Structures are given as C-alpha cells and as structure tokens.
Amino acid sequence: MKSQAEILTKLGITALNPMQREARKAILHGDEVMLLSPTGTGKTLAFLLPLLNTLSPKEELIQALILVPSRELAIQIEQVFREMGSGFRSQSVYGGRPGSKERQDLKNPPALLIGTPGRVADHLRREAFDVRRIKTLILDEFDKSLETGFEGEMKQIVRDLPNVQKKILTSATQAVEVPDFLGLADPVTIDYLGTRSSRLRIVEAVSEQKDKLDVLEALLGETGNGRGIIFCNVKSTLAFVGEFLDSRGIDYGTFMGGLEQQDRERALIKFRNGTHRILLATDLAARGIDVPELDFIIHYQLPLREAEFTHRNGRTARMHANGTAYVLRYAGLPAAEYLGKVEAAELPLTPRRAENSNWTTLYVSAGRRDKISKGDLAGLFFKQGGLQKGELGVIELLTDCAFVGVPKKKAEALVALLNNTRVKKRKVRILEV
C-alpha cells in the first residue's frame, strides 16, 4: 500500500491541515469518532486516509461502508478514493440508475462500498452483498441523511451490520443530535466548526423591485469571470430566474432535485471545468457536491433556517480563500433576523454585462472501463486535434465516458476532426454537450 506521503503527492497536497491530522489520529486509535467541520475543509480525505489502514488486500469481501445523503456525494467520495491510488477497489451505489447493474457489479465485491441509505438498504434486502467482513461504518453528513427522510433505512442498515467495530460520523452542522439507533457509547468529538476563516464577506443588495432581477443582473455584472452559485428555495423560483438569465444571454447550469441523474452530473461537470461559471441551484447544492473553490454565492432567496444559510455560505471562502455571499432583499421587506450586521452592496447605475465563459465541453464515448486514461485523451486532443498548450481544459474520466473542456471557438472544428477516430484501437464518438 502507498504511504501517506505518496498519496498526498498524487493528490497534489503538500500537507494535511490541523483538522485532518487530528481526525486521522482519532480514527486510527478510536472506535467512535464524531467529526464536525465546515464544508470545504477536507473531511473526505480526513476519514479516507485512516480508513486505508483498516483495509486488508487479502480480504475478498466488502470491508467498509460509507453512507451519504446524496448521489453527488457518493460520486465525489468514490472519485477521491480512486485518485488516492491505494490499490483497493471502491464502488458507489445510488438511485437514479438501474439497481440490477449495481447488483451485478457487487458480485465482485469492492473493499469499500459507498452509497445512499435508500439504495444500500435495497441491496441489503435483496442480499446483494455479504456484510460479514464490514468492520467500519462511516456516516458522512449523517444529519442531512436524517433530514431527507432516510432514518428508517439507516436503522435497517445499522441493524444488518453485525460485525462493525468502528463508527465515524461527520457533519458540518453545530449541535447535531446523534440518534440512539447508531449505538454510540462515548465518541471522540473533533469540533472545528468554530475555526472557519473570517474571509467570508456577507453583502446585502436591496432592490426596489419585488422580483429583484435588476439587482441580480447588476451583481452578476460585477462578478467578472468569477465562479458562483445562485441559490433559490424552490424549483418554480429557479425556473423563473432561469428564464430571466436566458433572456439576458447569460449562460448557467441548473442543479436541483427532480432532474435526471445524468443531467445533474453533467451540470456539475460543466461547472467544474469552467463551461458555466454560474450554477443556478436549490439547497441540494448547499453541501455534498464536488465543486471547485467559488468566488461568490448569491442568496436570491434566503432559506428559512440559519443552518441552511451557513451551509450555502460554506461553498465559498473555503479553507484559506476569500469569498462573498450576496443577500438579495426587496426593499419592502425587513432583513432576516439571523443575518446580523452586513455590508451594503455598491452597484453601478448602469449594470455591466455579465461575462460568459470562453470554454465548452466535449463528450467522448469511452472511459475507464475501456482502459483509456486521461493521458490518452490529452494525446488525442494535442496530437490529432492540434490544440496548443493552455487550450486543453479539465478532463473528467468516468466509467463509460469522458468529458473534456476545450475553447468554445475550437469546439466545432475539433468535433469534425476527431469524431469517429480511434483511441487505443477503439472508435470513439465526440460531440459538444
């Protein structure tokens, strides 16, 4: 197994932060750990690194289970685990895709299983995997799983794991209540919720119009080429704001419940690689998704609870970076009580036009399952596509396909040139998405 130093080098990390170091020590030496830390501080790596010490390469059954509240978080954790290059296999299971395919894959058990409570419970009821060697149970963002109605499934899962020796719970929320069914006796609590960087600015922009769209447009013009999320409380408002952005020619991605899983995944991919610099989202995006450091977030609508306000803000000013949370308020309504003191936005009388990205995304019909690497795809776009250094963007390699960021002005020519060419003797389709 690779050393911690080798894994960190592979991930491009020079050293663990204090929270990660303390969590690693507690998880290695304790059987019950509660990790409380803000969104974006590296909790995933904090529990995955010490988890490796509990896995045996000689064991052929599943050894650890991670429960998560969302598909996106399952995908994110699996991606991080794979990038660590530990040599151990992982598999994620979640709704929105055929359970039969997952059950077929589980016949070759991974060392680590990651999944949403609903899908894991369903596989357990169907006896799709053997639980006898599962010694570690991790409940990431466990309070969110409870909030979204998974308590029954979580109870069933905990009850059906007879040999668990180590339980690890994580949350980004203060004063969370641990349910009795988890059976914790005396957990070690690592609390970093009070150590959040003060680099977050909270700025209020007041609109004379009830719809607040004038202020939203002005704010987007002031954010330049920065990347951020516009939060709405409900899907109908999200659709309303989306229609306005369309009318102004402002590019954006959409992320909310009710979208097909493929559409949600592609929205995040295009946001990560810079095709869209704006993501229009409900609170589904407040935690548990893998997005880069954001320059700003905009509360088009404030959430009812202060906790959700905090989670939204946690998408920006992460770790040691700066960030701004904009709060939009109609002048005819009072400010939310939980806001406290905020800065007043200074907006120009004539709004600047919001900038769109110069990048777009190409789909490639081959992935890891086809033994294709990121290097293979880079070679295709550089050698056969004629791209120059700096013109190849983010490559995301999935199981059965890949997505590549390229300059928008070159996309059409690249598709014409590369579609139906071969990568490692496999003919691939390439198209803009």
Short mmCIF file of C-alpha atoms in Angstrom, two decimals:
data_model
loop_
_atom_site.label_atom_id
_atom_site.label_comp_id
_atom_site.label_asym_id
_atom_site.label_seq_id
_atom_site.Cartn_x
_atom_site.Cartn_y
_atom_site.Cartn_z
CA MET A 1 0.00 0.00 0.00
CA LYS A 2 1.19 3.53 -0.78
CA SER A 3 2.44 5.70 2.06
CA GLN A 4 0.54 8.78 3.17
CA ALA A 5 3.23 10.99 1.62
CA GLU A 6 2.86 9.22 -1.74
CA ILE A 7 -0.93 9.59 -1.64
CA LEU A 8 -0.76 13.29 -0.79
CA THR A 9 1.75 13.84 -3.59
CA LYS A 10 -0.58 12.06 -6.02
CA LEU A 11 -3.44 14.31 -4.89
CA GLY A 12 -1.29 17.43 -5.20
CA ILE A 13 -1.47 18.17 -1.46
CA THR A 14 1.66 19.27 0.41
CA ALA A 15 0.40 18.57 3.94
CA LEU A 16 -2.73 17.75 5.93
CA ASN A 17 -4.47 20.62 7.71
CA PRO A 18 -4.87 20.55 11.53
CA MET A 19 -8.39 19.09 11.38
CA GLN A 20 -7.27 16.28 9.09
CA ARG A 21 -4.29 15.46 11.30
CA GLU A 22 -6.43 15.34 14.44
CA ALA A 23 -9.14 13.28 12.71
CA ARG A 24 -6.60 10.81 11.37
CA LYS A 25 -5.16 10.22 14.83
CA ALA A 26 -8.61 9.84 16.43
CA ILE A 27 -9.86 7.43 13.77
CA LEU A 28 -6.72 5.30 13.89
CA HIS A 29 -6.88 4.92 17.67
CA GLY A 30 -10.61 5.13 18.45
CA ASP A 31 -13.72 3.15 17.59
CA GLU A 32 -16.22 6.03 17.74
CA VAL A 33 -15.44 9.42 16.20
CA MET A 34 -17.65 12.44 15.54
CA LEU A 35 -16.04 14.88 13.10
CA LEU A 36 -17.59 18.35 12.93
CA SER A 37 -16.04 20.69 10.40
CA PRO A 38 -17.28 23.29 7.89
CA THR A 39 -17.97 22.41 4.29
CA GLY A 40 -14.84 22.58 2.16
CA THR A 41 -12.29 21.83 4.88
CA GLY A 42 -11.34 18.37 3.61
CA LYS A 43 -13.46 15.97 5.68
CA THR A 44 -13.46 13.36 2.91
CA LEU A 45 -9.70 12.96 2.96
CA ALA A 46 -9.77 13.20 6.77
CA PHE A 47 -11.61 9.87 7.04
CA LEU A 48 -10.40 8.16 3.86
CA LEU A 49 -6.71 8.30 4.79
CA PRO A 50 -7.02 6.46 8.13
CA LEU A 51 -9.62 4.13 6.58
CA LEU A 52 -6.87 2.70 4.37
CA ASN A 53 -5.10 1.38 7.50
CA THR A 54 -8.15 -0.76 8.29
CA LEU A 55 -8.32 -2.45 4.89
CA SER A 56 -6.60 -5.73 4.05
CA PRO A 57 -5.58 -6.61 0.48
CA LYS A 58 -6.13 -10.30 1.32
CA GLU A 59 -9.82 -9.83 2.13
CA GLU A 60 -12.20 -10.57 -0.77
CA LEU A 61 -15.42 -9.16 0.75
CA ILE A 62 -16.55 -5.58 1.48
CA GLN A 63 -14.66 -4.22 4.48
CA ALA A 64 -16.06 -0.69 4.90
CA LEU A 65 -19.33 1.09 4.16
CA ILE A 66 -19.85 4.84 3.74
CA LEU A 67 -23.42 6.17 3.85
CA VAL A 68 -24.07 9.57 2.24
CA PRO A 69 -27.21 11.69 1.77
CA SER A 70 -26.84 12.29 -1.97
CA ARG A 71 -25.72 10.70 -5.22
CA GLU A 72 -23.31 13.56 -5.82
CA LEU A 73 -21.51 13.00 -2.53
CA ALA A 74 -21.21 9.27 -3.28
CA ILE A 75 -19.64 10.06 -6.64
CA GLN A 76 -17.32 12.63 -5.08
CA ILE A 77 -16.03 10.26 -2.40
CA GLU A 78 -15.50 7.47 -4.91
CA GLN A 79 -13.55 9.86 -7.12
CA VAL A 80 -11.29 10.98 -4.26
CA PHE A 81 -10.72 7.37 -3.17
CA ARG A 82 -9.82 6.37 -6.72
CA GLU A 83 -7.43 9.33 -7.12
CA MET A 84 -5.61 8.25 -3.96
CA GLY A 85 -4.36 5.24 -5.92
CA SER A 86 -4.43 2.92 -2.91
CA GLY A 87 -4.92 -0.26 -4.93
CA PHE A 88 -8.23 -1.00 -3.16
CA ARG A 89 -11.41 -1.09 -5.22
CA SER A 90 -14.45 1.01 -4.41
CA GLN A 91 -18.00 1.08 -5.75
CA SER A 92 -20.78 3.61 -5.32
CA VAL A 93 -24.50 2.74 -5.35
CA TYR A 94 -27.37 5.23 -5.53
CA GLY A 95 -30.79 5.85 -7.02
CA GLY A 96 -31.34 7.20 -10.49
CA ARG A 97 -29.73 4.28 -12.31
CA PRO A 98 -30.53 0.54 -12.63
CA GLY A 99 -30.08 -1.38 -9.37
CA SER A 100 -29.68 -4.59 -11.37
CA LYS A 101 -26.42 -3.33 -12.87
CA GLU A 102 -25.11 -2.43 -9.42
CA ARG A 103 -26.02 -5.87 -8.08
CA GLN A 104 -24.16 -7.46 -10.96
CA ASP A 105 -21.07 -5.36 -10.15
CA LEU A 106 -21.34 -6.27 -6.45
CA LYS A 107 -20.75 -9.92 -7.33
CA ASN A 108 -17.11 -8.81 -7.49
CA PRO A 109 -17.09 -7.10 -4.06
CA PRO A 110 -15.08 -3.88 -3.60
CA ALA A 111 -13.12 -3.19 -0.43
CA LEU A 112 -15.15 0.00 0.06
CA LEU A 113 -18.85 0.45 -0.68
CA ILE A 114 -20.27 3.99 -0.84
CA GLY A 115 -23.97 4.65 -1.16
CA THR A 116 -27.14 6.45 -0.28
CA PRO A 117 -29.18 4.81 2.53
CA GLY A 118 -32.12 4.02 0.27
CA ARG A 119 -30.10 2.15 -2.33
CA VAL A 120 -27.84 0.39 0.22
CA ALA A 121 -30.89 -0.76 2.19
CA ASP A 122 -32.48 -2.07 -1.00
CA HIS A 123 -29.37 -4.09 -1.87
CA LEU A 124 -29.29 -5.47 1.67
CA ARG A 125 -32.91 -6.61 1.41
CA ARG A 126 -32.03 -8.38 -1.83
CA GLU A 127 -28.89 -9.89 -0.20
CA ALA A 128 -26.77 -8.39 -2.98
CA PHE A 129 -23.60 -8.32 -0.86
CA ASP A 130 -22.09 -10.08 2.13
CA VAL A 131 -21.91 -7.97 5.30
CA ARG A 132 -19.81 -10.30 7.47
CA ARG A 133 -16.48 -8.51 6.89
CA ILE A 134 -17.74 -4.92 7.16
CA LYS A 135 -15.83 -3.62 10.18
CA THR A 136 -16.03 0.14 9.53
CA LEU A 137 -19.18 2.25 9.08
CA ILE A 138 -18.86 5.91 8.09
CA LEU A 139 -21.91 8.18 8.02
CA ASP A 140 -20.87 11.28 6.09
CA GLU A 141 -23.17 14.31 6.60
CA PHE A 142 -25.32 11.96 8.71
CA ASP A 143 -27.66 14.73 9.84
CA LYS A 144 -28.50 15.51 6.21
CA SER A 145 -29.42 11.85 5.62
CA LEU A 146 -31.77 12.05 8.59
CA GLU A 147 -33.28 15.35 7.38
CA THR A 148 -34.02 13.88 3.95
CA GLY A 149 -36.07 11.02 5.38
CA PHE A 150 -33.59 8.14 5.45
CA GLU A 151 -33.90 7.33 9.16
CA GLY A 152 -35.76 4.04 8.55
CA GLU A 153 -33.20 2.84 6.03
CA MET A 154 -30.30 3.87 8.26
CA LYS A 155 -31.80 1.92 11.17
CA GLN A 156 -32.10 -1.15 8.96
CA ILE A 157 -28.52 -0.85 7.71
CA VAL A 158 -27.04 -0.45 11.19
CA ARG A 159 -29.10 -3.41 12.40
CA ASP A 160 -27.93 -5.58 9.49
CA LEU A 161 -24.20 -5.00 10.09
CA PRO A 162 -23.34 -7.38 12.95
CA ASN A 163 -19.55 -7.01 12.97
CA VAL A 164 -18.96 -3.25 12.78
CA GLN A 165 -16.14 -2.24 15.13
CA LYS A 166 -15.54 1.37 14.09
CA LYS A 167 -18.15 4.10 13.54
CA ILE A 168 -17.30 7.52 12.16
CA LEU A 169 -19.86 10.33 11.83
CA THR A 170 -19.30 13.64 10.07
CA SER A 171 -21.32 16.83 9.89
CA ALA A 172 -20.93 20.49 9.01
CA THR A 173 -23.65 21.46 11.49
CA GLN A 174 -23.33 22.58 15.10
CA ALA A 175 -25.37 20.94 17.89
CA VAL A 176 -26.36 17.87 15.89
CA GLU A 177 -28.26 15.16 17.74
CA VAL A 178 -26.95 11.62 17.36
CA PRO A 179 -29.85 9.13 17.11
CA ASP A 180 -29.93 6.25 19.58
CA PHE A 181 -30.06 3.58 16.88
CA LEU A 182 -26.43 4.30 16.00
CA GLY A 183 -25.47 2.85 19.36
CA LEU A 184 -22.60 5.23 20.15
CA ALA A 185 -21.26 4.87 23.69
CA ASP A 186 -18.62 7.57 24.14
CA PRO A 187 -17.47 9.06 20.83
CA VAL A 188 -14.41 11.26 20.50
CA THR A 189 -15.65 14.59 19.13
CA ILE A 190 -13.43 16.68 16.88
CA ASP A 191 -15.04 20.09 16.53
CA TYR A 192 -13.65 22.60 14.04
CA LEU A 193 -16.91 24.43 13.36
CA GLY A 194 -15.72 27.47 15.28
CA THR A 195 -12.49 27.80 13.30
CA ARG A 196 -13.94 28.95 10.00
CA SER A 197 -11.93 31.55 8.12
CA SER A 198 -13.24 35.10 8.55
CA ARG A 199 -12.51 35.79 4.88
CA LEU A 200 -16.21 35.49 4.01
CA ARG A 201 -17.92 38.81 3.28
CA ILE A 202 -21.71 38.98 3.59
CA VAL A 203 -23.08 41.76 1.40
CA GLU A 204 -26.72 42.82 1.12
CA ALA A 205 -28.12 44.19 -2.15
CA VAL A 206 -31.52 45.88 -1.82
CA SER A 207 -33.94 46.00 -4.77
CA GLU A 208 -36.87 48.37 -5.26
CA GLN A 209 -38.47 45.67 -7.41
CA LYS A 210 -40.19 42.66 -5.82
CA ASP A 211 -38.65 40.23 -8.31
CA LYS A 212 -35.10 41.53 -7.52
CA LEU A 213 -33.97 40.66 -11.05
CA ASP A 214 -32.48 44.12 -11.63
CA VAL A 215 -30.15 43.68 -8.67
CA LEU A 216 -29.31 40.11 -9.66
CA GLU A 217 -28.24 41.26 -13.12
CA ALA A 218 -26.15 44.07 -11.67
CA LEU A 219 -24.43 41.70 -9.24
CA LEU A 220 -23.59 39.20 -11.97
CA GLY A 221 -22.05 42.02 -13.98
CA GLU A 222 -19.83 42.90 -11.01
CA THR A 223 -18.56 39.35 -10.51
CA GLY A 224 -16.48 39.48 -13.71
CA ASN A 225 -15.28 36.00 -14.64
CA GLY A 226 -15.72 34.66 -11.10
CA ARG A 227 -17.49 31.40 -10.42
CA GLY A 228 -20.53 31.15 -8.15
CA ILE A 229 -23.90 29.65 -7.25
CA ILE A 230 -27.27 31.41 -7.25
CA PHE A 231 -29.46 29.78 -4.58
CA CYS A 232 -33.27 29.62 -4.79
CA ASN A 233 -35.57 27.95 -2.28
CA VAL A 234 -37.95 26.23 -4.68
CA LYS A 235 -37.92 24.87 -8.23
CA SER A 236 -40.52 27.34 -9.50
CA THR A 237 -38.34 30.30 -8.49
CA LEU A 238 -35.33 28.60 -10.02
CA ALA A 239 -37.24 28.27 -13.31
CA PHE A 240 -38.28 31.94 -13.10
CA VAL A 241 -34.69 33.10 -12.59
CA GLY A 242 -33.50 30.74 -15.32
CA GLU A 243 -35.90 32.33 -17.82
CA PHE A 244 -34.52 35.74 -16.92
CA LEU A 245 -30.91 34.63 -17.38
CA ASP A 246 -31.85 33.11 -20.74
CA SER A 247 -33.44 36.40 -21.81
CA ARG A 248 -30.21 38.22 -20.97
CA GLY A 249 -27.99 35.69 -22.76
CA ILE A 250 -26.28 34.64 -19.52
CA ASP A 251 -25.01 31.05 -19.55
CA TYR A 252 -25.62 28.88 -16.49
CA GLY A 253 -26.07 25.32 -15.32
CA THR A 254 -29.03 24.00 -13.32
CA PHE A 255 -28.82 21.74 -10.29
CA MET A 256 -31.91 20.63 -8.36
CA GLY A 257 -33.93 17.63 -7.31
CA GLY A 258 -36.16 16.19 -10.00
CA LEU A 259 -33.52 16.40 -12.71
CA GLU A 260 -32.35 13.16 -14.26
CA GLN A 261 -29.14 11.94 -12.64
CA GLN A 262 -27.26 12.35 -15.93
CA ASP A 263 -28.36 15.98 -16.18
CA ARG A 264 -27.27 16.70 -12.60
CA GLU A 265 -23.88 15.10 -13.17
CA ARG A 266 -23.32 16.98 -16.42
CA ALA A 267 -24.29 20.28 -14.80
CA LEU A 268 -21.58 19.78 -12.17
CA ILE A 269 -19.01 18.65 -14.75
CA LYS A 270 -19.60 21.76 -16.87
CA PHE A 271 -19.44 23.94 -13.76
CA ARG A 272 -16.19 22.33 -12.61
CA ASN A 273 -14.47 22.69 -15.98
CA GLY A 274 -15.49 26.31 -16.45
CA THR A 275 -18.02 25.90 -19.28
CA HIS A 276 -20.54 27.52 -16.94
CA ARG A 277 -19.32 29.99 -14.37
CA ILE A 278 -22.78 30.19 -12.78
CA LEU A 279 -24.79 27.36 -11.23
CA LEU A 280 -28.47 28.00 -10.53
CA ALA A 281 -29.44 25.68 -7.70
CA THR A 282 -31.69 24.76 -4.82
CA ASP A 283 -30.30 23.82 -1.40
CA LEU A 284 -29.40 20.43 -2.88
CA ALA A 285 -26.14 22.18 -3.79
CA ALA A 286 -25.53 23.57 -0.30
CA ARG A 287 -23.49 20.52 0.71
CA GLY A 288 -22.33 17.18 -0.54
CA ILE A 289 -21.31 18.17 -4.06
CA ASP A 290 -17.84 18.32 -5.57
CA VAL A 291 -17.27 21.82 -6.95
CA PRO A 292 -14.14 23.96 -7.07
CA GLU A 293 -13.49 26.93 -4.83
CA LEU A 294 -16.17 29.53 -5.52
CA ASP A 295 -15.68 33.28 -5.66
CA PHE A 296 -19.23 34.08 -4.60
CA ILE A 297 -22.68 32.78 -3.83
CA ILE A 298 -25.93 34.69 -4.25
CA HIS A 299 -28.95 34.15 -2.00
CA TYR A 300 -31.67 35.09 -4.47
CA GLN A 301 -33.99 33.80 -1.75
CA LEU A 302 -32.85 33.40 1.85
CA PRO A 303 -33.50 29.99 3.38
CA LEU A 304 -35.91 29.78 6.31
CA ARG A 305 -33.29 28.33 8.65
CA GLU A 306 -29.97 29.87 9.61
CA ALA A 307 -28.30 26.43 9.36
CA GLU A 308 -29.02 26.27 5.62
CA PHE A 309 -27.73 29.83 5.22
CA THR A 310 -24.48 28.68 6.80
CA HIS A 311 -24.23 25.61 4.57
CA ARG A 312 -24.79 27.68 1.45
CA ASN A 313 -22.10 30.13 2.52
CA GLY A 314 -19.78 27.19 3.09
CA ARG A 315 -19.47 26.78 -0.68
CA THR A 316 -17.25 29.89 -0.79
CA ALA A 317 -14.40 31.31 1.34
CA ARG A 318 -13.30 27.73 1.93
CA MET A 319 -10.06 26.90 3.66
CA HIS A 320 -7.87 30.00 3.24
CA ALA A 321 -9.61 31.60 0.23
CA ASN A 322 -11.70 34.75 0.08
CA GLY A 323 -15.35 34.73 -0.90
CA THR A 324 -18.52 36.80 -0.88
CA ALA A 325 -22.09 35.84 -0.02
CA TYR A 326 -24.60 38.25 -1.56
CA VAL A 327 -28.05 38.53 0.00
CA LEU A 328 -30.81 39.92 -2.23
CA ARG A 329 -33.66 41.71 -0.41
CA TYR A 330 -36.75 43.53 -1.61
CA ALA A 331 -36.86 46.99 -0.01
CA GLY A 332 -40.43 46.43 1.14
CA LEU A 333 -39.47 43.54 3.43
CA PRO A 334 -37.36 43.54 6.61
CA ALA A 335 -33.98 41.82 6.78
CA ALA A 336 -33.87 38.29 8.14
CA GLU A 337 -33.31 38.25 11.90
CA TYR A 338 -30.43 35.78 11.73
CA LEU A 339 -28.38 37.90 9.33
CA GLY A 340 -26.90 40.32 11.81
CA LYS A 341 -24.63 43.09 10.52
CA VAL A 342 -23.92 43.02 6.78
CA GLU A 343 -22.14 45.22 4.25
CA ALA A 344 -24.19 47.23 1.79
CA ALA A 345 -23.59 46.45 -1.87
CA GLU A 346 -22.24 49.24 -4.07
CA LEU A 347 -23.68 48.72 -7.55
CA PRO A 348 -23.24 50.95 -10.63
CA LEU A 349 -26.24 52.85 -12.00
CA THR A 350 -25.67 51.21 -15.38
CA PRO A 351 -25.09 47.46 -14.93
CA ARG A 352 -22.16 45.86 -16.69
CA ARG A 353 -22.93 42.92 -18.94
CA ALA A 354 -22.28 39.57 -17.24
CA GLU A 355 -19.39 37.66 -18.77
CA ASN A 356 -19.87 34.20 -20.24
CA SER A 357 -17.16 31.56 -20.35
CA ASN A 358 -14.92 31.03 -23.38
CA TRP A 359 -14.90 27.27 -22.71
CA THR A 360 -17.24 24.47 -23.67
CA THR A 361 -17.45 20.72 -23.02
CA LEU A 362 -16.95 17.81 -25.40
CA TYR A 363 -18.30 14.32 -24.70
CA VAL A 364 -16.13 11.29 -25.51
CA SER A 365 -17.84 7.87 -25.71
CA ALA A 366 -15.14 5.90 -23.87
CA GLY A 367 -13.96 5.76 -20.26
CA ARG A 368 -12.05 3.82 -17.64
CA ARG A 369 -13.88 0.60 -18.50
CA ASP A 370 -12.30 0.83 -21.96
CA LYS A 371 -8.79 1.08 -20.43
CA ILE A 372 -8.50 4.69 -21.58
CA SER A 373 -6.59 7.20 -19.45
CA LYS A 374 -6.57 10.98 -19.22
CA GLY A 375 -3.16 10.85 -20.91
CA ASP A 376 -4.66 9.02 -23.88
CA LEU A 377 -7.30 11.71 -24.27
CA ALA A 378 -4.78 14.52 -23.87
CA GLY A 379 -2.70 12.92 -26.60
CA LEU A 380 -5.73 12.75 -28.90
CA PHE A 381 -6.57 16.43 -28.48
CA PHE A 382 -2.97 17.65 -28.70
CA LYS A 383 -1.64 15.42 -31.48
CA GLN A 384 -4.67 14.83 -33.67
CA GLY A 385 -6.76 17.79 -32.58
CA GLY A 386 -3.93 20.28 -32.87
CA LEU A 387 -4.60 22.03 -29.55
CA GLN A 388 -1.79 24.11 -28.13
CA LYS A 389 -0.59 24.24 -24.52
CA GLY A 390 -3.20 26.01 -22.42
CA GLU A 391 -6.04 25.10 -24.78
CA LEU A 392 -6.87 21.76 -23.17
CA GLY A 393 -9.09 22.18 -20.14
CA VAL A 394 -10.25 19.80 -17.41
CA ILE A 395 -10.61 16.13 -18.37
CA GLU A 396 -13.13 14.13 -16.33
CA LEU A 397 -12.83 10.39 -16.90
CA LEU A 398 -15.87 8.35 -15.89
CA THR A 399 -16.55 4.63 -16.10
CA ASP A 400 -18.05 4.59 -19.58
CA CYS A 401 -17.34 8.05 -21.00
CA ALA A 402 -15.29 11.22 -20.56
CA PHE A 403 -15.80 14.98 -20.72
CA VAL A 404 -13.13 17.40 -21.94
CA GLY A 405 -13.03 21.18 -21.60
CA VAL A 406 -11.93 22.98 -24.78
CA PRO A 407 -12.03 26.57 -26.11
CA LYS A 408 -15.54 27.33 -27.40
CA LYS A 409 -14.18 28.78 -30.64
CA LYS A 410 -12.44 25.49 -31.48
CA ALA A 411 -15.20 23.06 -30.49
CA GLU A 412 -16.87 22.69 -33.87
CA ALA A 413 -13.57 22.04 -35.68
CA LEU A 414 -12.49 19.53 -33.02
CA VAL A 415 -15.72 17.56 -33.34
CA ALA A 416 -15.39 17.47 -37.13
CA LEU A 417 -11.75 16.39 -36.88
CA LEU A 418 -11.90 13.86 -34.04
CA ASN A 419 -15.37 12.28 -34.13
CA ASN A 420 -15.14 8.56 -35.02
CA THR A 421 -11.36 8.50 -34.62
CA ARG A 422 -9.68 5.78 -32.57
CA VAL A 423 -8.21 5.87 -29.08
CA LYS A 424 -6.32 2.67 -28.19
CA LYS A 425 -7.91 0.95 -31.18
CA ARG A 426 -11.40 1.90 -30.01
CA LYS A 427 -13.50 4.15 -32.22
CA VAL A 428 -14.99 6.98 -30.16
CA ARG A 429 -17.79 9.42 -30.73
CA ILE A 430 -17.09 13.02 -29.81
CA LEU A 431 -19.73 15.72 -29.59
CA GLU A 432 -20.40 19.01 -27.83
CA VAL A 433 -22.74 18.88 -24.82
#
